[in-house]
Amino acid sequence: MVPSETTASKTARRSFLTGAVGVAAALAGCSGSESHSSPPEDGTIVTDHVTATTRSTGDRPPIVAPREDAGGNTDDGSTAEPITLHTVESEDGAEAFEFAEDATNVAAARRLLAETDYDSESVFVFQTRIGECYRLKLNYVTRGDDGDPNIQFCRVIRDAHTACEREASDHTAALVRLPFPADGYDGLSAGSGGSCDPIPDRYNGSDSS
C-alpha cells in the first residue's frame, strides 16, 4: 500500500494541513496535528476500536457539518468546506455532526458518536472521495511509542450485486472510536492506499488495547 502523504504544521491546539496533489486540505481536531502518512516505525497495534462508515452520492459528502474554514477552524458556516480529517473529543463536538440527506448508515454513525465515553475515548473522522465500485475499509490502527495514533485505510471492491460505474466516484467517511481520550495524544496521522496490505511484521505480537 502506498499512502498519500503531507506534513502537518501544529499550533497549540489546532493545525491546518495544506494538501499535496490528490490529498485534500485537512483539519486537525483540537487535540493536536493530523496528517496523511505511513505507519510509524515503532509502537503497537490497537485492536480495541470500533468503526462506522457512511457514504453519499453526488456533490455533497455524507458529513456536512461541522465544516472547516480556510484557517483550519471548524464551524457551521455555509462557505466553509466539509471536514476531511477531524478528531471528536467531547459530547458537544459529537452533537455538532450533521449528515447529508442521502448519506447511508447514518444511524450507526450517530450511535458510535453518542455512545463514546469522551473521558476515556475519542473518535477520528476521515472523509474522502472513493470510486463508485469500491468501499473504504479500516486496515489497522497503531499507536507509536510517543502515544500518537496512526490509522491506515484501504479500499476493497463492493459486492458483485452493487451497480456501479468504473469511472464514477462517491463520497465516503469513516468514524473510528479510539480507546484513549483526545488529550492522551499530541498528534494523529492517517494514510490510505489502494490495497489492504497485511499488518507490518514489526507490529506482530504487539497489542496496546
PDB file of C-alpha atoms in Angstrom:
ATOM      1  CA  MET A   1       0.000   0.000   0.000  1.00  0.00           C
ATOM      2  CA  VAL A   2       1.350   3.436  -0.908  1.00  0.00           C
ATOM      3  CA  PRO A   3      -0.354   6.056   1.268  1.00  0.00           C
ATOM      4  CA  SER A   4      -0.737   9.697   0.353  1.00  0.00           C
ATOM      5  CA  GLU A   5       1.430  11.913   2.489  1.00  0.00           C
ATOM      6  CA  THR A   6       1.669  15.525   3.552  1.00  0.00           C
ATOM      7  CA  THR A   7       3.257  17.320   6.521  1.00  0.00           C
ATOM      8  CA  ALA A   8       1.150  18.906   9.249  1.00  0.00           C
ATOM      9  CA  SER A   9       2.036  22.166  10.954  1.00  0.00           C
ATOM     10  CA  LYS A  10       0.864  22.263  14.543  1.00  0.00           C
ATOM     11  CA  THR A  11      -0.318  25.179  16.687  1.00  0.00           C
ATOM     12  CA  ALA A  12      -1.034  24.993  20.418  1.00  0.00           C
ATOM     13  CA  ARG A  13      -4.453  23.424  19.922  1.00  0.00           C
ATOM     14  CA  ARG A  14      -5.237  23.439  16.191  1.00  0.00           C
ATOM     15  CA  SER A  15      -3.410  22.854  12.953  1.00  0.00           C
ATOM     16  CA  PHE A  16      -4.156  23.074   9.271  1.00  0.00           C
ATOM     17  CA  LEU A  17      -2.714  20.851   6.583  1.00  0.00           C
ATOM     18  CA  THR A  18      -2.014  22.067   3.087  1.00  0.00           C
ATOM     19  CA  GLY A  19      -2.654  19.069   0.873  1.00  0.00           C
ATOM     20  CA  ALA A  20      -0.424  17.887  -1.949  1.00  0.00           C
ATOM     21  CA  VAL A  21      -1.781  16.702  -5.288  1.00  0.00           C
ATOM     22  CA  GLY A  22      -4.504  14.112  -4.663  1.00  0.00           C
ATOM     23  CA  VAL A  23      -4.761  14.928  -0.945  1.00  0.00           C
ATOM     24  CA  ALA A  24      -7.466  17.309   0.218  1.00  0.00           C
ATOM     25  CA  ALA A  25      -6.697  20.041   2.739  1.00  0.00           C
ATOM     26  CA  ALA A  26      -7.314  18.536   6.166  1.00  0.00           C
ATOM     27  CA  LEU A  27      -8.337  19.899   9.517  1.00  0.00           C
ATOM     28  CA  ALA A  28      -6.769  18.698  12.729  1.00  0.00           C
ATOM     29  CA  GLY A  29      -9.036  18.334  15.721  1.00  0.00           C
ATOM     30  CA  CYS A  30      -8.446  20.280  18.883  1.00  0.00           C
ATOM     31  CA  SER A  31      -6.229  17.554  20.331  1.00  0.00           C
ATOM     32  CA  GLY A  32      -3.272  18.084  18.004  1.00  0.00           C
ATOM     33  CA  SER A  33      -1.944  17.721  14.495  1.00  0.00           C
ATOM     34  CA  GLU A  34      -3.111  15.255  11.883  1.00  0.00           C
ATOM     35  CA  SER A  35      -1.593  14.229   8.582  1.00  0.00           C
ATOM     36  CA  HIS A  36      -1.712  11.661   5.793  1.00  0.00           C
ATOM     37  CA  SER A  37       1.254   9.408   6.498  1.00  0.00           C
ATOM     38  CA  SER A  38       2.851   5.997   6.566  1.00  0.00           C
ATOM     39  CA  PRO A  39       2.585   3.961   9.787  1.00  0.00           C
ATOM     40  CA  PRO A  40       5.290   4.681  12.373  1.00  0.00           C
ATOM     41  CA  GLU A  41       8.374   2.506  12.655  1.00  0.00           C
ATOM     42  CA  ASP A  42       7.698   1.815  16.336  1.00  0.00           C
ATOM     43  CA  GLY A  43       4.666   1.272  18.516  1.00  0.00           C
ATOM     44  CA  THR A  44       1.914  -1.301  18.943  1.00  0.00           C
ATOM     45  CA  ILE A  45      -1.254  -2.464  17.234  1.00  0.00           C
ATOM     46  CA  VAL A  46      -4.531  -1.104  18.637  1.00  0.00           C
ATOM     47  CA  THR A  47      -7.353  -3.648  18.412  1.00  0.00           C
ATOM     48  CA  ASP A  48      -9.951  -2.205  20.778  1.00  0.00           C
ATOM     49  CA  HIS A  49     -11.556   0.177  18.288  1.00  0.00           C
ATOM     50  CA  VAL A  50     -14.994   0.500  16.692  1.00  0.00           C
ATOM     51  CA  THR A  51     -15.695   1.753  13.161  1.00  0.00           C
ATOM     52  CA  ALA A  52     -18.745   3.002  11.293  1.00  0.00           C
ATOM     53  CA  THR A  53     -18.763   4.139   7.674  1.00  0.00           C
ATOM     54  CA  THR A  54     -21.196   6.297   5.737  1.00  0.00           C
ATOM     55  CA  ARG A  55     -21.456   7.102   2.044  1.00  0.00           C
ATOM     56  CA  SER A  56     -23.192   9.556  -0.270  1.00  0.00           C
ATOM     57  CA  THR A  57     -23.519  10.121  -3.988  1.00  0.00           C
ATOM     58  CA  GLY A  58     -23.499  13.376  -5.911  1.00  0.00           C
ATOM     59  CA  ASP A  59     -21.695  16.550  -4.858  1.00  0.00           C
ATOM     60  CA  ARG A  60     -22.333  16.522  -1.099  1.00  0.00           C
ATOM     61  CA  PRO A  61     -20.221  14.379   1.243  1.00  0.00           C
ATOM     62  CA  PRO A  62     -22.035  12.303   3.888  1.00  0.00           C
ATOM     63  CA  ILE A  63     -20.859  14.548   6.746  1.00  0.00           C
ATOM     64  CA  VAL A  64     -21.914  18.132   6.032  1.00  0.00           C
ATOM     65  CA  ALA A  65     -21.213  19.624   9.472  1.00  0.00           C
ATOM     66  CA  PRO A  66     -19.055  20.563  11.241  1.00  0.00           C
ATOM     67  CA  ARG A  67     -17.127  22.297   8.470  1.00  0.00           C
ATOM     68  CA  GLU A  68     -13.687  23.869   8.238  1.00  0.00           C
ATOM     69  CA  ASP A  69     -12.769  27.363   7.108  1.00  0.00           C
ATOM     70  CA  ALA A  70      -9.621  28.491   5.312  1.00  0.00           C
ATOM     71  CA  GLY A  71      -7.782  28.791   8.615  1.00  0.00           C
ATOM     72  CA  GLY A  72      -8.491  25.219   9.665  1.00  0.00           C
ATOM     73  CA  ASN A  73     -11.152  26.161  12.225  1.00  0.00           C
ATOM     74  CA  THR A  74     -14.373  24.179  12.483  1.00  0.00           C
ATOM     75  CA  ASP A  75     -17.698  25.966  12.216  1.00  0.00           C
ATOM     76  CA  ASP A  76     -21.104  25.528  10.623  1.00  0.00           C
ATOM     77  CA  GLY A  77     -20.788  28.326   8.082  1.00  0.00           C
ATOM     78  CA  SER A  78     -22.179  27.657   4.638  1.00  0.00           C
ATOM     79  CA  THR A  79     -18.983  28.925   2.952  1.00  0.00           C
ATOM     80  CA  ALA A  80     -16.672  26.582   4.873  1.00  0.00           C
ATOM     81  CA  GLU A  81     -15.526  23.259   3.436  1.00  0.00           C
ATOM     82  CA  PRO A  82     -16.647  19.827   4.687  1.00  0.00           C
ATOM     83  CA  ILE A  83     -14.207  18.174   7.068  1.00  0.00           C
ATOM     84  CA  THR A  84     -11.661  15.699   5.745  1.00  0.00           C
ATOM     85  CA  LEU A  85      -9.717  14.794   8.898  1.00  0.00           C
ATOM     86  CA  HIS A  86     -11.176  15.563  12.302  1.00  0.00           C
ATOM     87  CA  THR A  87     -10.970  14.447  15.923  1.00  0.00           C
ATOM     88  CA  VAL A  88     -14.104  14.388  18.069  1.00  0.00           C
ATOM     89  CA  GLU A  89     -13.124  14.837  21.700  1.00  0.00           C
ATOM     90  CA  SER A  90     -16.354  15.770  23.514  1.00  0.00           C
ATOM     91  CA  GLU A  91     -20.106  15.277  23.557  1.00  0.00           C
ATOM     92  CA  ASP A  92     -20.529  18.848  22.319  1.00  0.00           C
ATOM     93  CA  GLY A  93     -18.318  18.029  19.347  1.00  0.00           C
ATOM     94  CA  ALA A  94     -20.334  14.904  18.593  1.00  0.00           C
ATOM     95  CA  GLU A  95     -23.628  16.796  18.705  1.00  0.00           C
ATOM     96  CA  ALA A  96     -22.361  19.210  16.035  1.00  0.00           C
ATOM     97  CA  PHE A  97     -22.405  16.490  13.373  1.00  0.00           C
ATOM     98  CA  GLU A  98     -24.937  16.700  10.544  1.00  0.00           C
ATOM     99  CA  PHE A  99     -25.336  14.277   7.660  1.00  0.00           C
ATOM    100  CA  ALA A 100     -26.462  14.642   4.061  1.00  0.00           C
ATOM    101  CA  GLU A 101     -29.990  13.503   3.234  1.00  0.00           C
ATOM    102  CA  ASP A 102     -28.716  10.684   1.013  1.00  0.00           C
ATOM    103  CA  ALA A 103     -25.997   9.518   3.416  1.00  0.00           C
ATOM    104  CA  THR A 104     -26.121   5.817   4.228  1.00  0.00           C
ATOM    105  CA  ASN A 105     -25.685   4.117   7.609  1.00  0.00           C
ATOM    106  CA  VAL A 106     -26.312   7.380   9.489  1.00  0.00           C
ATOM    107  CA  ALA A 107     -27.905   5.650  12.479  1.00  0.00           C
ATOM    108  CA  ALA A 108     -24.737   3.615  13.095  1.00  0.00           C
ATOM    109  CA  ALA A 109     -22.538   6.702  12.762  1.00  0.00           C
ATOM    110  CA  ARG A 110     -24.673   8.693  15.197  1.00  0.00           C
ATOM    111  CA  ARG A 111     -24.749   5.769  17.622  1.00  0.00           C
ATOM    112  CA  LEU A 112     -20.953   5.499  17.580  1.00  0.00           C
ATOM    113  CA  LEU A 113     -20.629   9.217  18.356  1.00  0.00           C
ATOM    114  CA  ALA A 114     -23.291   9.142  21.073  1.00  0.00           C
ATOM    115  CA  GLU A 115     -22.017   6.016  22.832  1.00  0.00           C
ATOM    116  CA  THR A 116     -18.392   7.170  23.038  1.00  0.00           C
ATOM    117  CA  ASP A 117     -17.108   7.913  26.539  1.00  0.00           C
ATOM    118  CA  TYR A 118     -15.058  11.022  25.814  1.00  0.00           C
ATOM    119  CA  ASP A 119     -13.352  10.881  29.211  1.00  0.00           C
ATOM    120  CA  SER A 120     -11.521   7.756  28.072  1.00  0.00           C
ATOM    121  CA  GLU A 121     -12.165   7.570  24.298  1.00  0.00           C
ATOM    122  CA  SER A 122     -12.124   9.765  21.192  1.00  0.00           C
ATOM    123  CA  VAL A 123     -13.394   9.492  17.613  1.00  0.00           C
ATOM    124  CA  PHE A 124     -11.312  10.029  14.494  1.00  0.00           C
ATOM    125  CA  VAL A 125     -13.171  11.012  11.315  1.00  0.00           C
ATOM    126  CA  PHE A 126     -11.773  10.562   7.801  1.00  0.00           C
ATOM    127  CA  GLN A 127     -13.802  11.774   4.805  1.00  0.00           C
ATOM    128  CA  THR A 128     -12.754  11.416   1.181  1.00  0.00           C
ATOM    129  CA  ARG A 129     -13.878  10.550  -2.343  1.00  0.00           C
ATOM    130  CA  ILE A 130     -13.818   6.936  -3.486  1.00  0.00           C
ATOM    131  CA  GLY A 131     -14.541   5.058  -6.693  1.00  0.00           C
ATOM    132  CA  GLU A 132     -18.171   4.042  -7.054  1.00  0.00           C
ATOM    133  CA  CYS A 133     -17.185   0.370  -7.294  1.00  0.00           C
ATOM    134  CA  TYR A 134     -15.135   0.433  -4.072  1.00  0.00           C
ATOM    135  CA  ARG A 135     -15.729   0.874  -0.365  1.00  0.00           C
ATOM    136  CA  LEU A 136     -13.431   2.275   2.285  1.00  0.00           C
ATOM    137  CA  LYS A 137     -12.127  -0.161   4.884  1.00  0.00           C
ATOM    138  CA  LEU A 138     -10.138   0.341   8.054  1.00  0.00           C
ATOM    139  CA  ASN A 139      -6.969  -1.702   7.597  1.00  0.00           C
ATOM    140  CA  TYR A 140      -5.339  -1.322  11.022  1.00  0.00           C
ATOM    141  CA  VAL A 141      -4.593   1.153  13.822  1.00  0.00           C
ATOM    142  CA  THR A 142      -1.255   1.616  15.547  1.00  0.00           C
ATOM    143  CA  ARG A 143      -0.047   3.770  18.415  1.00  0.00           C
ATOM    144  CA  GLY A 144       3.523   4.993  18.392  1.00  0.00           C
ATOM    145  CA  ASP A 145       5.842   4.965  21.360  1.00  0.00           C
ATOM    146  CA  ASP A 146       5.077   8.689  21.716  1.00  0.00           C
ATOM    147  CA  GLY A 147       1.386   7.848  22.194  1.00  0.00           C
ATOM    148  CA  ASP A 148       0.232   9.235  18.844  1.00  0.00           C
ATOM    149  CA  PRO A 149      -2.228   7.059  16.864  1.00  0.00           C
ATOM    150  CA  ASN A 150      -1.894   6.214  13.180  1.00  0.00           C
ATOM    151  CA  ILE A 151      -4.908   4.935  11.222  1.00  0.00           C
ATOM    152  CA  GLN A 152      -4.421   3.113   7.936  1.00  0.00           C
ATOM    153  CA  PHE A 153      -7.303   2.749   5.461  1.00  0.00           C
ATOM    154  CA  CYS A 154      -7.603   0.800   2.238  1.00  0.00           C
ATOM    155  CA  ARG A 155     -10.256   0.152  -0.393  1.00  0.00           C
ATOM    156  CA  VAL A 156     -11.998  -3.067  -1.370  1.00  0.00           C
ATOM    157  CA  ILE A 157     -14.331  -3.930  -4.233  1.00  0.00           C
ATOM    158  CA  ARG A 158     -18.010  -3.649  -3.349  1.00  0.00           C
ATOM    159  CA  ASP A 159     -20.373  -6.613  -3.529  1.00  0.00           C
ATOM    160  CA  ALA A 160     -20.926  -8.017  -7.007  1.00  0.00           C
ATOM    161  CA  HIS A 161     -24.642  -7.165  -6.945  1.00  0.00           C
ATOM    162  CA  THR A 162     -23.901  -3.450  -6.372  1.00  0.00           C
ATOM    163  CA  ALA A 163     -24.477  -1.446  -9.540  1.00  0.00           C
ATOM    164  CA  CYS A 164     -21.588   0.947 -10.231  1.00  0.00           C
ATOM    165  CA  GLU A 165     -19.651   2.697 -12.962  1.00  0.00           C
ATOM    166  CA  ARG A 166     -15.913   2.227 -13.068  1.00  0.00           C
ATOM    167  CA  GLU A 167     -15.105   5.893 -13.757  1.00  0.00           C
ATOM    168  CA  ALA A 168     -17.662   7.360 -11.314  1.00  0.00           C
ATOM    169  CA  SER A 169     -16.960   8.300  -7.704  1.00  0.00           C
ATOM    170  CA  ASP A 170     -18.861   8.822  -4.443  1.00  0.00           C
ATOM    171  CA  HIS A 171     -18.049  10.399  -1.095  1.00  0.00           C
ATOM    172  CA  THR A 172     -17.364   8.246   1.941  1.00  0.00           C
ATOM    173  CA  ALA A 173     -16.489   8.820   5.587  1.00  0.00           C
ATOM    174  CA  ALA A 174     -15.189   6.563   8.342  1.00  0.00           C
ATOM    175  CA  LEU A 175     -15.633   7.209  12.051  1.00  0.00           C
ATOM    176  CA  VAL A 176     -13.186   5.301  14.258  1.00  0.00           C
ATOM    177  CA  ARG A 177     -13.598   5.176  18.021  1.00  0.00           C
ATOM    178  CA  LEU A 178     -10.181   5.011  19.662  1.00  0.00           C
ATOM    179  CA  PRO A 179      -9.696   3.544  23.170  1.00  0.00           C
ATOM    180  CA  PHE A 180      -7.975   6.651  24.550  1.00  0.00           C
ATOM    181  CA  PRO A 181      -9.090  10.277  25.006  1.00  0.00           C
ATOM    182  CA  ALA A 182      -8.042  13.097  22.697  1.00  0.00           C
ATOM    183  CA  ASP A 183      -5.871  14.667  25.401  1.00  0.00           C
ATOM    184  CA  GLY A 184      -3.937  11.390  25.563  1.00  0.00           C
ATOM    185  CA  TYR A 185      -2.006  12.187  22.369  1.00  0.00           C
ATOM    186  CA  ASP A 186      -0.399  15.255  20.803  1.00  0.00           C
ATOM    187  CA  GLY A 187      -0.804  14.300  17.153  1.00  0.00           C
ATOM    188  CA  LEU A 188      -2.628  11.888  14.908  1.00  0.00           C
ATOM    189  CA  SER A 189      -1.942  10.673  11.383  1.00  0.00           C
ATOM    190  CA  ALA A 190      -3.812   8.709   8.745  1.00  0.00           C
ATOM    191  CA  GLY A 191      -2.926   7.023   5.470  1.00  0.00           C
ATOM    192  CA  SER A 192      -4.975   5.484   2.685  1.00  0.00           C
ATOM    193  CA  GLY A 193      -3.979   3.188  -0.138  1.00  0.00           C
ATOM    194  CA  GLY A 194      -5.449   1.034  -2.851  1.00  0.00           C
ATOM    195  CA  SER A 195      -4.823  -2.377  -1.338  1.00  0.00           C
ATOM    196  CA  CYS A 196      -5.388  -3.807   2.134  1.00  0.00           C
ATOM    197  CA  ASP A 197      -1.847  -4.846   2.942  1.00  0.00           C
ATOM    198  CA  PRO A 198      -1.055  -7.167   5.864  1.00  0.00           C
ATOM    199  CA  ILE A 199      -0.082  -5.617   9.168  1.00  0.00           C
ATOM    200  CA  PRO A 200       3.685  -4.977   9.036  1.00  0.00           C
ATOM    201  CA  ASP A 201       5.764  -7.679  10.727  1.00  0.00           C
ATOM    202  CA  ARG A 202       7.211  -5.168  13.171  1.00  0.00           C
ATOM    203  CA  TYR A 203       3.795  -4.964  14.879  1.00  0.00           C
ATOM    204  CA  ASN A 204       3.095  -8.693  15.053  1.00  0.00           C
ATOM    205  CA  GLY A 205       2.644  -9.877  18.600  1.00  0.00           C
ATOM    206  CA  SER A 206       2.055  -6.362  19.943  1.00  0.00           C
ATOM    207  CA  ASP A 207      -1.281  -5.105  21.242  1.00  0.00           C
ATOM    208  CA  SER A 208      -1.947  -1.880  23.110  1.00  0.00           C
ATOM    209  CA  SER A 209      -5.669  -2.446  23.685  1.00  0.00           C
TER     210      SER A 209
END
